[in-house]
Short mmCIF file of C-alpha atoms in Angstrom, two decimals:
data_model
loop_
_atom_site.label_atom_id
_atom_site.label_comp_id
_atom_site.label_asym_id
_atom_site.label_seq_id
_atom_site.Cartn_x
_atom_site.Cartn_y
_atom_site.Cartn_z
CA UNK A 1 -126.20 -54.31 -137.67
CA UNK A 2 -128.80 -56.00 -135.29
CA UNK A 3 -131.87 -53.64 -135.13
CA UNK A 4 -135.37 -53.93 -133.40
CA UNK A 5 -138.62 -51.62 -134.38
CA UNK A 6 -141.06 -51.75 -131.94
CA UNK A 7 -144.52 -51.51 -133.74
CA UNK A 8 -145.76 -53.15 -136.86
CA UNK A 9 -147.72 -49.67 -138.10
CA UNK A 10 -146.97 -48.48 -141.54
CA UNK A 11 -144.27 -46.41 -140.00
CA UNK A 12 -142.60 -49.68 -138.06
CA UNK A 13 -142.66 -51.46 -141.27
CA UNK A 14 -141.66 -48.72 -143.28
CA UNK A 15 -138.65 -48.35 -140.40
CA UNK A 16 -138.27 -52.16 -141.21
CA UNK A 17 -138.20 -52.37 -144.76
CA UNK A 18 -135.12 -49.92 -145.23
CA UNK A 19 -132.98 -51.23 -142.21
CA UNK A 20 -133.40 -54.59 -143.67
CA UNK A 21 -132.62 -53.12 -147.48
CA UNK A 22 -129.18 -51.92 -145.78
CA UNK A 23 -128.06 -55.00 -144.82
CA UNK A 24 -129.43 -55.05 -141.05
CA UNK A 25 -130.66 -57.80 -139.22
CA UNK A 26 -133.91 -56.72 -138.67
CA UNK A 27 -136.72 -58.16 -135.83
CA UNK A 28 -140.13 -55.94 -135.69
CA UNK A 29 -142.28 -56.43 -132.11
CA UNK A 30 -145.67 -55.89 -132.73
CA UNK A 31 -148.42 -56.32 -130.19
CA UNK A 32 -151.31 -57.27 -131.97
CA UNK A 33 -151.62 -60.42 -134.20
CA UNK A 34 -152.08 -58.24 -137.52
CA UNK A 35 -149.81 -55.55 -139.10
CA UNK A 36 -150.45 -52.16 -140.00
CA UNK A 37 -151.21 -50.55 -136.90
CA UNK A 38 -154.20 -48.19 -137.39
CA UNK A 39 -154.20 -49.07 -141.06
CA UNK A 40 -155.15 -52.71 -141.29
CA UNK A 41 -157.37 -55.61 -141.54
CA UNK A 42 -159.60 -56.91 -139.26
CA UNK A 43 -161.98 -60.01 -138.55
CA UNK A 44 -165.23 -58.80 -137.91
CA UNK A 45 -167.41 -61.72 -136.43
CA UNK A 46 -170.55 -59.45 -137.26
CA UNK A 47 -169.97 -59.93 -141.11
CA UNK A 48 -168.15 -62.81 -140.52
CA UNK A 49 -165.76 -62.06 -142.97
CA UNK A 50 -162.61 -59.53 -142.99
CA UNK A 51 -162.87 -56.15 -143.08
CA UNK A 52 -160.11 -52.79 -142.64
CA UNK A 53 -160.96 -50.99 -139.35
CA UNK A 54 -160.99 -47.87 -141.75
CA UNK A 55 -161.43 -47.18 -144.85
CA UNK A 56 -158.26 -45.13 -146.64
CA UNK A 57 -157.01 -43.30 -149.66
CA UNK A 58 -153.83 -42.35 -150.58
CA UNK A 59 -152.89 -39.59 -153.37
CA UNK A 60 -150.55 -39.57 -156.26
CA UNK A 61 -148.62 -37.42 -154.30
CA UNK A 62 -147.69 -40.21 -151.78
CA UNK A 63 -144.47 -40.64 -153.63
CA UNK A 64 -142.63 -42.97 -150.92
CA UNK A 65 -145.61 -44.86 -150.05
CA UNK A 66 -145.45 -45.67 -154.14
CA UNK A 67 -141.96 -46.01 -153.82
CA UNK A 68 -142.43 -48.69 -151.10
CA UNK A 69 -145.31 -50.72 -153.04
CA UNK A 70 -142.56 -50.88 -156.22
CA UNK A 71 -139.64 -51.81 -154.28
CA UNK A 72 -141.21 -55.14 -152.68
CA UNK A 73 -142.06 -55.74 -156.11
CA UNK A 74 -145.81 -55.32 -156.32
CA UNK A 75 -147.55 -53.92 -159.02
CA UNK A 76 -149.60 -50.09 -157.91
CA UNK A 77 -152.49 -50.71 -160.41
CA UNK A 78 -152.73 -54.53 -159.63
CA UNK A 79 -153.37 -53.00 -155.60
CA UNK A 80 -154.74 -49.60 -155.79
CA UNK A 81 -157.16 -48.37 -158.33
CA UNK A 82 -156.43 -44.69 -159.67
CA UNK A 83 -159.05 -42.07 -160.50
CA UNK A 84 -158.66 -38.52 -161.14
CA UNK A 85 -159.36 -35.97 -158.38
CA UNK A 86 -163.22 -35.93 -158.13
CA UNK A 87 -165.26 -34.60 -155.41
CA UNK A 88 -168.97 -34.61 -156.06
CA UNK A 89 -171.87 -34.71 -153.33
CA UNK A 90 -174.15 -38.04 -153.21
CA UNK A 91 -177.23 -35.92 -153.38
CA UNK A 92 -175.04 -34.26 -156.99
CA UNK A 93 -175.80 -30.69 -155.94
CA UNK A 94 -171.68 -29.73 -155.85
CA UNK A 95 -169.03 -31.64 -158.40
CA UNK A 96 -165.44 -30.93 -158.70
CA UNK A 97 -163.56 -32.91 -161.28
CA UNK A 98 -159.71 -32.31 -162.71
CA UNK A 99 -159.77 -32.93 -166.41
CA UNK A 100 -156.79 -34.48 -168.73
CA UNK A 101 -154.93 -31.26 -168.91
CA UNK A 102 -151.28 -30.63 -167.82
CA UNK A 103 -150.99 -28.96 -164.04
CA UNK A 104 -152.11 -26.18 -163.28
CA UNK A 105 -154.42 -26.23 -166.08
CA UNK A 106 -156.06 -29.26 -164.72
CA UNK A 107 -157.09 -27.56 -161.75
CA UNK A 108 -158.10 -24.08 -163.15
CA UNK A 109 -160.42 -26.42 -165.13
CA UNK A 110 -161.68 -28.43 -162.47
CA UNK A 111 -162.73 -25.10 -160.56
CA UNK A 112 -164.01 -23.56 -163.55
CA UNK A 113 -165.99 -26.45 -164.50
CA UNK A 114 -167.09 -26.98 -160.97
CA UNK A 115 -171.30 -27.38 -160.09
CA UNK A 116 -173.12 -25.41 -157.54
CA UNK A 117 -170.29 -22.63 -157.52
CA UNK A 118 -171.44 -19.61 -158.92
CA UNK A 119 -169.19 -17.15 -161.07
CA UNK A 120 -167.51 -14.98 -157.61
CA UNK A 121 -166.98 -18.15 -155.65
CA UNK A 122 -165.38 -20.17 -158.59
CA UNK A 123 -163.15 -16.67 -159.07
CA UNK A 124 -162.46 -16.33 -154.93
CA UNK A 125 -161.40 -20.20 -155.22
CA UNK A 126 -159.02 -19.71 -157.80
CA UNK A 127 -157.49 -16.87 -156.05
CA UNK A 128 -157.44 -18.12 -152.81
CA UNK A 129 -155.20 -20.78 -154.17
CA UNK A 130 -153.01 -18.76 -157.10
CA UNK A 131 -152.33 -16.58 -153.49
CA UNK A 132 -150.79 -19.70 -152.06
CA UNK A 133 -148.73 -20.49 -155.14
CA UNK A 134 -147.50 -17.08 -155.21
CA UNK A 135 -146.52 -17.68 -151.49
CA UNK A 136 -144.53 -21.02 -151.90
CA UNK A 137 -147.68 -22.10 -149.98
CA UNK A 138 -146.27 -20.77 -146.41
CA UNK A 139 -149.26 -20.02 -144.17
CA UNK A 140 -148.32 -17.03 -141.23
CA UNK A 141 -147.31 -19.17 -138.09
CA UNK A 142 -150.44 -20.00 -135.57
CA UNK A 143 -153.17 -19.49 -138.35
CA UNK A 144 -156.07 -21.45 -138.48
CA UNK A 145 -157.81 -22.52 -141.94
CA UNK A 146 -161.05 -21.20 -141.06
CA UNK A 147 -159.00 -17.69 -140.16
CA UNK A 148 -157.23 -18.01 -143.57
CA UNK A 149 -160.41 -18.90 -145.51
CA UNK A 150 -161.71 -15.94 -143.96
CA UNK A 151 -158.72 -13.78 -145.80
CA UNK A 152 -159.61 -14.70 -148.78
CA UNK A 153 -162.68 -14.45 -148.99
CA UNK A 154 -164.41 -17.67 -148.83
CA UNK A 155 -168.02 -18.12 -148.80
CA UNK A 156 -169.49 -20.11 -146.24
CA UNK A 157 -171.23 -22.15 -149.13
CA UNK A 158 -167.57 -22.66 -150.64
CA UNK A 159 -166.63 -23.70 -147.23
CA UNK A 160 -169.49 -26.41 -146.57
CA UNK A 161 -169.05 -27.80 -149.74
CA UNK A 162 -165.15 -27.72 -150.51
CA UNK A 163 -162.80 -26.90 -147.53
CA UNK A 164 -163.97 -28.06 -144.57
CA UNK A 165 -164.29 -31.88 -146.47
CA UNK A 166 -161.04 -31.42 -147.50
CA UNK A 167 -159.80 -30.11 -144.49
CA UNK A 168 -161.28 -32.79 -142.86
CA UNK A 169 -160.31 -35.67 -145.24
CA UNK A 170 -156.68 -34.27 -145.14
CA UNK A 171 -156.75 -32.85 -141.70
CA UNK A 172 -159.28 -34.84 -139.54
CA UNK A 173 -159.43 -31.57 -137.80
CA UNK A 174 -162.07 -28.70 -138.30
CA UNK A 175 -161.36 -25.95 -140.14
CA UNK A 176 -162.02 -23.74 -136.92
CA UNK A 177 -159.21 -25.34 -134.88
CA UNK A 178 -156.85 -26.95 -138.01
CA UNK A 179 -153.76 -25.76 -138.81
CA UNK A 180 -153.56 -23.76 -142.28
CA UNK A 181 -150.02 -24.40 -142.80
CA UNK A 182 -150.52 -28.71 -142.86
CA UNK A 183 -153.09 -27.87 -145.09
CA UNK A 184 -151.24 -26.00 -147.69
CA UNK A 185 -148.44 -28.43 -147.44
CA UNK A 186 -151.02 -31.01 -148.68
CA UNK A 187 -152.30 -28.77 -151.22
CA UNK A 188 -148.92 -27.68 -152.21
CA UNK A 189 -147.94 -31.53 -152.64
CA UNK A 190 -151.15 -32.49 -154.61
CA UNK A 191 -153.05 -29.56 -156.41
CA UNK A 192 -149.90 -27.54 -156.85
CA UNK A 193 -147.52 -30.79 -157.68
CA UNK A 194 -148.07 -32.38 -161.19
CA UNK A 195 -151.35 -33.56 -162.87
CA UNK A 196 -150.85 -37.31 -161.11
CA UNK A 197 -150.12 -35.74 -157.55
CA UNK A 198 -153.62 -34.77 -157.39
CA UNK A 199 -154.96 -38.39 -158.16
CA UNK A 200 -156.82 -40.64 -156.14
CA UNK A 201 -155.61 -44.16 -155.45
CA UNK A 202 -158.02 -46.29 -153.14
CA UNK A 203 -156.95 -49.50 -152.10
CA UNK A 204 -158.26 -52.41 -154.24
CA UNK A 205 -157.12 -55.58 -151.73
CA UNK A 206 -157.45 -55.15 -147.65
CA UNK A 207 -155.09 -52.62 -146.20
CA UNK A 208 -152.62 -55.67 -144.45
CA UNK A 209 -152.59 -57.02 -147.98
CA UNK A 210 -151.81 -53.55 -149.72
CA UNK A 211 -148.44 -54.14 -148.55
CA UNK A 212 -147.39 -54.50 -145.10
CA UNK A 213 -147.53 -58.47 -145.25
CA UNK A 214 -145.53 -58.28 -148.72
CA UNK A 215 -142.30 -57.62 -146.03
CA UNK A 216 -139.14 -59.57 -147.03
CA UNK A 217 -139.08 -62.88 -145.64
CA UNK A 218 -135.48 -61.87 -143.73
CA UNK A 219 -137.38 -59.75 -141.14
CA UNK A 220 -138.06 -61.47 -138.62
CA UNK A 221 -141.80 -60.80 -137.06
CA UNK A 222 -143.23 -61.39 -133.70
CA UNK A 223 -146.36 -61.03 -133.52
CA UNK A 224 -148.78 -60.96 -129.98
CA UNK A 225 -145.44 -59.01 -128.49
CA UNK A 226 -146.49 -56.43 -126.97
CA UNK A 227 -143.04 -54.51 -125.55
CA UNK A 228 -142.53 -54.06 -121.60
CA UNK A 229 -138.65 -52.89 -121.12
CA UNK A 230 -136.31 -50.54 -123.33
CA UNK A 231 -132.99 -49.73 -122.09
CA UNK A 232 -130.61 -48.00 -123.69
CA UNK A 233 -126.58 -47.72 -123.33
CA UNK A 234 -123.63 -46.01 -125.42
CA UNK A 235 -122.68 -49.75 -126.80
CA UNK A 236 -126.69 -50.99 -127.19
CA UNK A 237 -129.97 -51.33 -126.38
CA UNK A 238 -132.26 -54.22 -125.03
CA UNK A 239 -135.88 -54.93 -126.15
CA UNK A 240 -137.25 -57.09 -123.27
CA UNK A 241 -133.63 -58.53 -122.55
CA UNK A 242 -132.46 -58.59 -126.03
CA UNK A 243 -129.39 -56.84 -127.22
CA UNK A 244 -129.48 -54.86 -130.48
CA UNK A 245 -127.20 -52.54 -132.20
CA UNK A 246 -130.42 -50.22 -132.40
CA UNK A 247 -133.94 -49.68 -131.86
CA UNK A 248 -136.71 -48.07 -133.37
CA UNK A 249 -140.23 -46.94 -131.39
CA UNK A 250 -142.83 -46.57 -134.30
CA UNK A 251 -145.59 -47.12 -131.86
CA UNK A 252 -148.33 -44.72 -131.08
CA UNK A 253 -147.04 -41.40 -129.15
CA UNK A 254 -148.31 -42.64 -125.72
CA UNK A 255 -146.86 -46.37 -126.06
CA UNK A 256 -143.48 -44.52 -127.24
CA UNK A 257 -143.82 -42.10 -123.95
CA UNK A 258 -144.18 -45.28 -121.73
CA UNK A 259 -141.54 -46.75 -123.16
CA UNK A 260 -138.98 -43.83 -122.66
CA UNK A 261 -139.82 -42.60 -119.59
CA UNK A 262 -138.14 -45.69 -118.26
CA UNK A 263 -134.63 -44.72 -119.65
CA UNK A 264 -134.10 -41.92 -116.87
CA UNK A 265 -132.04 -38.70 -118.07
CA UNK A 266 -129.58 -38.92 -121.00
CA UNK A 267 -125.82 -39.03 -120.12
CA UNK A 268 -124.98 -37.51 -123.88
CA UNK A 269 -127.79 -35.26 -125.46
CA UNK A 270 -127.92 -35.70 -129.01
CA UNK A 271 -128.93 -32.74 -131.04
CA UNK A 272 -133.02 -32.86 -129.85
CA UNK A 273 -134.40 -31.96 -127.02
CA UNK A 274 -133.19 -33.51 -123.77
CA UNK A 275 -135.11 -36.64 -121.56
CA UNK A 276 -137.91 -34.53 -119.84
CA UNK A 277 -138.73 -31.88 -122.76
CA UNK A 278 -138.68 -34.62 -125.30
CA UNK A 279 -141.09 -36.41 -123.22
CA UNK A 280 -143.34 -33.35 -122.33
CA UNK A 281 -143.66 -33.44 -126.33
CA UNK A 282 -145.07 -36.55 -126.61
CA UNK A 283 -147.54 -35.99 -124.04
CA UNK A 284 -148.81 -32.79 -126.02
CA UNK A 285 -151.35 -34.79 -128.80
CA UNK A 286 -154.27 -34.35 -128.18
CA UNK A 287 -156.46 -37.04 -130.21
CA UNK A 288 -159.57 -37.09 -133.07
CA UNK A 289 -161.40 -40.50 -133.29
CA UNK A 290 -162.36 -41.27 -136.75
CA UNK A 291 -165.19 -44.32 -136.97
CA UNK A 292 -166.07 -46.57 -140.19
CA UNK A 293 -169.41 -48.22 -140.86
CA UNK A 294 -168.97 -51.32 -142.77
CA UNK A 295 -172.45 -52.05 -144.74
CA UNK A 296 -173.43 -55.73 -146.21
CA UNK A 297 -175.61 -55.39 -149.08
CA UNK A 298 -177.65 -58.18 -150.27
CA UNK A 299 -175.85 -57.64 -153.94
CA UNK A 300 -173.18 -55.11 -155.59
CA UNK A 301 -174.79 -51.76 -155.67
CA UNK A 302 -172.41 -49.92 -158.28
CA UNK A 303 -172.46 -46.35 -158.06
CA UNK A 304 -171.31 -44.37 -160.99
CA UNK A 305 -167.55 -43.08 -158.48
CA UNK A 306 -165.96 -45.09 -155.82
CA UNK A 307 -166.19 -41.84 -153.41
CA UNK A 308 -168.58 -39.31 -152.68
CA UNK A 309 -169.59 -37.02 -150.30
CA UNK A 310 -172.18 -37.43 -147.39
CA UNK A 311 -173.31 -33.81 -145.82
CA UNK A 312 -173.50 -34.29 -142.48
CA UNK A 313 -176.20 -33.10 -139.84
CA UNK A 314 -175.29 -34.42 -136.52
CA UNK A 315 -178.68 -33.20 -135.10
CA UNK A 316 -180.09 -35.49 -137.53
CA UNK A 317 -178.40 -38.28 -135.93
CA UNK A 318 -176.44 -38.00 -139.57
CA UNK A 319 -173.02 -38.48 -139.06
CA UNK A 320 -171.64 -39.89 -142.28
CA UNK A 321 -169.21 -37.75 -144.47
CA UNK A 322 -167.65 -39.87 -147.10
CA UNK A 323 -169.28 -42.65 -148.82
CA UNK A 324 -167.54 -45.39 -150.84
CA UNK A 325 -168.45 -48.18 -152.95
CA UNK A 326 -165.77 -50.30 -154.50
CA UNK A 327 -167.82 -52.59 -156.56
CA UNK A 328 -166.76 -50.78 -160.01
CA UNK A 329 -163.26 -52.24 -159.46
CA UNK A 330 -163.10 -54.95 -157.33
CA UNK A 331 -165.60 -58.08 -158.74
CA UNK A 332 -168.72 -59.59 -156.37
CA UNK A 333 -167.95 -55.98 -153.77
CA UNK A 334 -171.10 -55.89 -152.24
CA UNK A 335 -170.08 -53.62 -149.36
CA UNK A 336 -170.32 -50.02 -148.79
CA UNK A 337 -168.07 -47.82 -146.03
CA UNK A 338 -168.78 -44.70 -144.47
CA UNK A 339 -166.24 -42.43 -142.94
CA UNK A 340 -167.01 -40.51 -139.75
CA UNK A 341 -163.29 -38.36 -140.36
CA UNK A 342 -164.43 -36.80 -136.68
CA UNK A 343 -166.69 -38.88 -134.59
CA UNK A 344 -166.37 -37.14 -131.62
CA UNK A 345 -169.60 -36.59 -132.96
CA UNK A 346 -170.92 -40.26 -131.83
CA UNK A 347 -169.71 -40.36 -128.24
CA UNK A 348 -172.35 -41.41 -126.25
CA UNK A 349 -174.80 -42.42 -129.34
CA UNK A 350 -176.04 -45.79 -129.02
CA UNK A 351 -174.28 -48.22 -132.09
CA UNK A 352 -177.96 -48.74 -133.52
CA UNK A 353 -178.77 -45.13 -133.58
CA UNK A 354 -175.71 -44.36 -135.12
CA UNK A 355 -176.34 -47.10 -138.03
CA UNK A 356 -179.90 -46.17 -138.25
CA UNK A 357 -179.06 -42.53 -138.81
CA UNK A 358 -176.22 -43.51 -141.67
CA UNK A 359 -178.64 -45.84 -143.33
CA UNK A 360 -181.24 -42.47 -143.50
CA UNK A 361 -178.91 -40.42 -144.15
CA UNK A 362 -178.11 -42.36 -147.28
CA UNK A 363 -181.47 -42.85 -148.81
CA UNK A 364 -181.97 -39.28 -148.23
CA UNK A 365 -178.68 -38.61 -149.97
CA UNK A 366 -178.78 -40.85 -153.29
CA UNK A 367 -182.05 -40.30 -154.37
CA UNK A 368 -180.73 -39.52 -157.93
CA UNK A 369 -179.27 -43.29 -158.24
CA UNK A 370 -180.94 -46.79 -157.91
CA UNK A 371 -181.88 -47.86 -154.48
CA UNK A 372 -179.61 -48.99 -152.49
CA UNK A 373 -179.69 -53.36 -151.99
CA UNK A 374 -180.72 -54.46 -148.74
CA UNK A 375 -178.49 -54.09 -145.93
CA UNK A 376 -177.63 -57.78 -144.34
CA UNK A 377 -175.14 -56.51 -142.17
CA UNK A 378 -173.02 -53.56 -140.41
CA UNK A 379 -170.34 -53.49 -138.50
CA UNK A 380 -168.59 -50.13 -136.63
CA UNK A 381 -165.21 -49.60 -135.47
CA UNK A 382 -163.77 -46.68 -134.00
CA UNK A 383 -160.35 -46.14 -133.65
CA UNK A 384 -160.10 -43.91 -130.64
CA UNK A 385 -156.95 -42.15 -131.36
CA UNK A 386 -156.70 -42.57 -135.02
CA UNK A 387 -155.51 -39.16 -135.62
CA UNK A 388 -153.27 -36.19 -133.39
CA UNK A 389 -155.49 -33.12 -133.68
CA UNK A 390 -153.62 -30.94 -136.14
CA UNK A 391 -153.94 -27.39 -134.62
CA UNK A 392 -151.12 -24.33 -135.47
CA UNK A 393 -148.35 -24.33 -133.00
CA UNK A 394 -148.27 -28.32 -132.14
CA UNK A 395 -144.55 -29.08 -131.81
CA UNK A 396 -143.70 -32.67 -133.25
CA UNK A 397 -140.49 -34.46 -132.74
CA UNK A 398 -137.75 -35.49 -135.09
CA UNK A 399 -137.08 -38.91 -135.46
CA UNK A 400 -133.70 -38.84 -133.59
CA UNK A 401 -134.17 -38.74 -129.88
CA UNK A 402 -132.01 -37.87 -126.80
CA UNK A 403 -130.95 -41.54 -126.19
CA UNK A 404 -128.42 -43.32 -127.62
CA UNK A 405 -129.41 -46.39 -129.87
CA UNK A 406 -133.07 -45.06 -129.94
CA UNK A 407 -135.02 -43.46 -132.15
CA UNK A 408 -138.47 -43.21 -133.01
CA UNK A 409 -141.10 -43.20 -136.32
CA UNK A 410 -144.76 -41.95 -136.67
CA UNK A 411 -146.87 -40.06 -138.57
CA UNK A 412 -147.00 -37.80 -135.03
CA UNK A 413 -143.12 -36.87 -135.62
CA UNK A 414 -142.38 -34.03 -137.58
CA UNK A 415 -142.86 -35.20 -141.34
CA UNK A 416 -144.46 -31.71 -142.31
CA UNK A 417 -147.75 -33.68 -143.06
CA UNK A 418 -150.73 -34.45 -141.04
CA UNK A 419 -151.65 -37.87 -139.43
CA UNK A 420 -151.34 -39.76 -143.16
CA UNK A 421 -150.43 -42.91 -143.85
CA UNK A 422 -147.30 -40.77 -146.24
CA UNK A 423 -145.89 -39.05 -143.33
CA UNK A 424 -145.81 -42.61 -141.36
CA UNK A 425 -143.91 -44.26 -144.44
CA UNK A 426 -141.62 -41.30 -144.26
CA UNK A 427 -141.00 -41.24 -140.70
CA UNK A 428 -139.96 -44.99 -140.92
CA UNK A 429 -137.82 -44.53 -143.88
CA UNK A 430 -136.18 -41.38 -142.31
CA UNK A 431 -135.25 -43.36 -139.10
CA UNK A 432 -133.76 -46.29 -140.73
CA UNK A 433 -131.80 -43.69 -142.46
CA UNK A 434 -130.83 -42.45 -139.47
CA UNK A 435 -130.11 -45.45 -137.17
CA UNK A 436 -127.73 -46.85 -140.38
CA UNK A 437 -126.15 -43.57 -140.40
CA UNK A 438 -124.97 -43.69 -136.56
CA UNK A 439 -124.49 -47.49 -135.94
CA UNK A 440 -122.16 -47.67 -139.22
CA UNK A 441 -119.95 -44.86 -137.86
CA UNK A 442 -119.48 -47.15 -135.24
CA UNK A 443 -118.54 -50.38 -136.34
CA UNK A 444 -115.67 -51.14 -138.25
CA UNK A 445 -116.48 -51.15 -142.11
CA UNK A 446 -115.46 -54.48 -144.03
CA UNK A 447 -112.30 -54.49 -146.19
CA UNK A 448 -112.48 -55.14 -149.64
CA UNK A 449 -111.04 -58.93 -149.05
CA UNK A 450 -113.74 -59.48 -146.58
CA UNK A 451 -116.47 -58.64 -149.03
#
């Protein structure tokens, strides 16, 4: 089997990885000169040195993203450092931490145990979430969080300081316009899987370095491609002229529309929706940006956790809400990286005002540790459609499409998940699966004397 993925994302190289594991010849197009689509490395000539263009956590519940890392042979603690669940405020006025007891013990301690909760919140929490359990964590279609928050019962102070970071770590959507079922399905994965679902692994190399440039040496990788004509017929499919047995589109939903809307109608249908509908689906997203503030200190600063939280107050010009400092596991780290998870918030801010605000917003924030080293340097990037806005009732498409010898990968097809690096590695792994499935059927399997 000859394949083609067009896109060098996590989901194109997840797509990649397993056609090339089942014997395929495999050839990935990717337009820019670095992989891992919106989860990579970048050169920033500000710092002068290379940075990710966001910064990104997995969970222990990111089985096949695990799975990946193991099967090209690298070594999880030797690239991502593992903590327990902990969410505590930089200014230490909330702290939620999951203890060394088996699940769901570990997480009736954690909210038990948890500061500036008092005794009804702590009980609503633990409720709120036994209610889910008891529900096989199914959500009633269209709901929002904020509208099931309101059913049971949350305080807006449980709200401020534990769902709507959640939601909007998990999410990247607000709680008042996020879907409550992708939500529970994240919960259900990590605070209702076992103890080491709920972890937190945070990538100790850069993000093209995690994995995606660990691909076998048999895929062959052209990089600076940036894809102009698909076709596709009942025998093949071309990528710019060149014939494959099959073709996946991991790029971005809007790249993948421009691409298909070139194929014209279907002549079969295949078991999705046909040419136009399938394209009016892909033209539904509607997109979050999500920006990253890169600080150079002068030295390591070494807060106690790798990861805590920043209350924002965009009227403050205070737009931070995750804070991270890796210099407790990775030696001479003498950068910090905030997370603006919706920075719709920034549009139209000046890039100075926006640093200046973070830098306050900081020193107002960690009063309680040693002062922060000077800052020699910043850098912001903002990936302008890092995320799909995940709102109830947004229909996603399956990786099999209504053209023959095409299919497509993304964390924006249906993987039950949000906009997660997981969903993209599942996507990618589900299409392989799928293009395999239909090019073997048909092409003549070898005989035993052939083998």
């Amino acid at each position: 089997m000859k394949a083609a993925v067009v896109g060098g994302g996590w989901a194109g190289l997840s797509a990649a990885f397993y056609l090339h594991q089942a014997g395929a010849d495999v050839t990935v197009f990717e337009a820019a000169r670095s992989l891992g689509g919106r989860a990579r490395s970048v050169h920033s000539a500000r710092l002068n040195t290379t940075i990710d263009n966001g910064q990104h956590i997995l969970l222990g519940a990111y089985t096949e993203t695990i799975s990946l890392i193991k099967e090209l042979g690298l070594e999880v603690k030797s690239v991502l450092h593992q903590t327990p669940l902990t969410l505590q405020s930089a200014d230490g006025q909330f702290a939620l931490r999951t203890p060394s007891l088996p699940a769901p013990f570990h997480l009736l301690a954690a909210i038990l145990g948890a500061r500036g909760l008092s005794l009804k919140e702590r009980y609503q929490l633990i409720t709120i979430t036994r209610r889910l359990q008891d529900k096989q964590w199914i959500t009633p279609a269209g709901l929002t969080v904020s509208r099931l928050l309101e059913q049971g019962r949350q305080s807006d102070h449980v709200i401020r300081q534990f769902w709507q970071p959640l939601c909007i770590a998990a999410l990247n959507t607000p709680v008042d316009q996020a879907c409550a079922q992708l939500l529970a399905n994240v919960l259900r994965d990590s605070l209702g899987g076992p103890k080491s679902s709920s972890s937190v692994l945070i990538p100790r190399v850069d993000l093209s370095a995690l994995w995606p440039e660990h691909l076998p040496a048999g895929i062959r990788i052209q990089r600076g491609h940036a894809v102009r004509h698909l076709t596709s017929r009942d025998t093949h499919a071309q990528v710019d002229g060149e014939e494959f047995d099959g073709v996946v589109v991991a790029t971005n939903a809007p790249s993948a529309h421009r691409l298909l809307k070139n194929l014209g109608r279907p002549e079969k249908h295949s078991e999705s929706a046909d040419g136009s509908d399938f394209l009016d689906i892909l033209t539904a997203f509607r997109y979050i940006p999500i920006a990253t503030v890169t600080l150079a200190l002068e030295k390591p600063w070494g807060l106690p956790l790798p990861m805590l939280m920043l209350a924002d107050a965009p009227e403050k010009k205070q737009y931070g809400q995750w804070l991270f400092d890796r210099s407790k596991f990775m030696h001479n780290c003498a950068t910090l990286t905030v997370v603006i998870s919706d920075a719709r918030t920034i549009d139209n801010v000046p890039r100075e005002r926006v640093i200046a605000g973070i830098l306050t917003q900081i020193q107002e924030q960690t009063q309680r540790f040693p002062s922060m080293p000077k800052v020699i340097g910043h850098e912001l990037i903002v990936e302008k459609r890092a995320t799909f806005a995940a709102i109830p009732n947004l229909q996603r498409p399956g990786n099999d499409t209504p053209w023959p010898r095409i299919w497509v990968a993304g964390d924006w097809t249906d993987t039950g998940y949000p906009a997660v690096l997981e969903g993209a590695v599942r996507s990618g792994k589900k299409a392989a699966s799928l293009a395999v499935a239909q090019t073997w059927k048909e092409k003549p399997r070898p005989s035993p004397h052939d083998q």
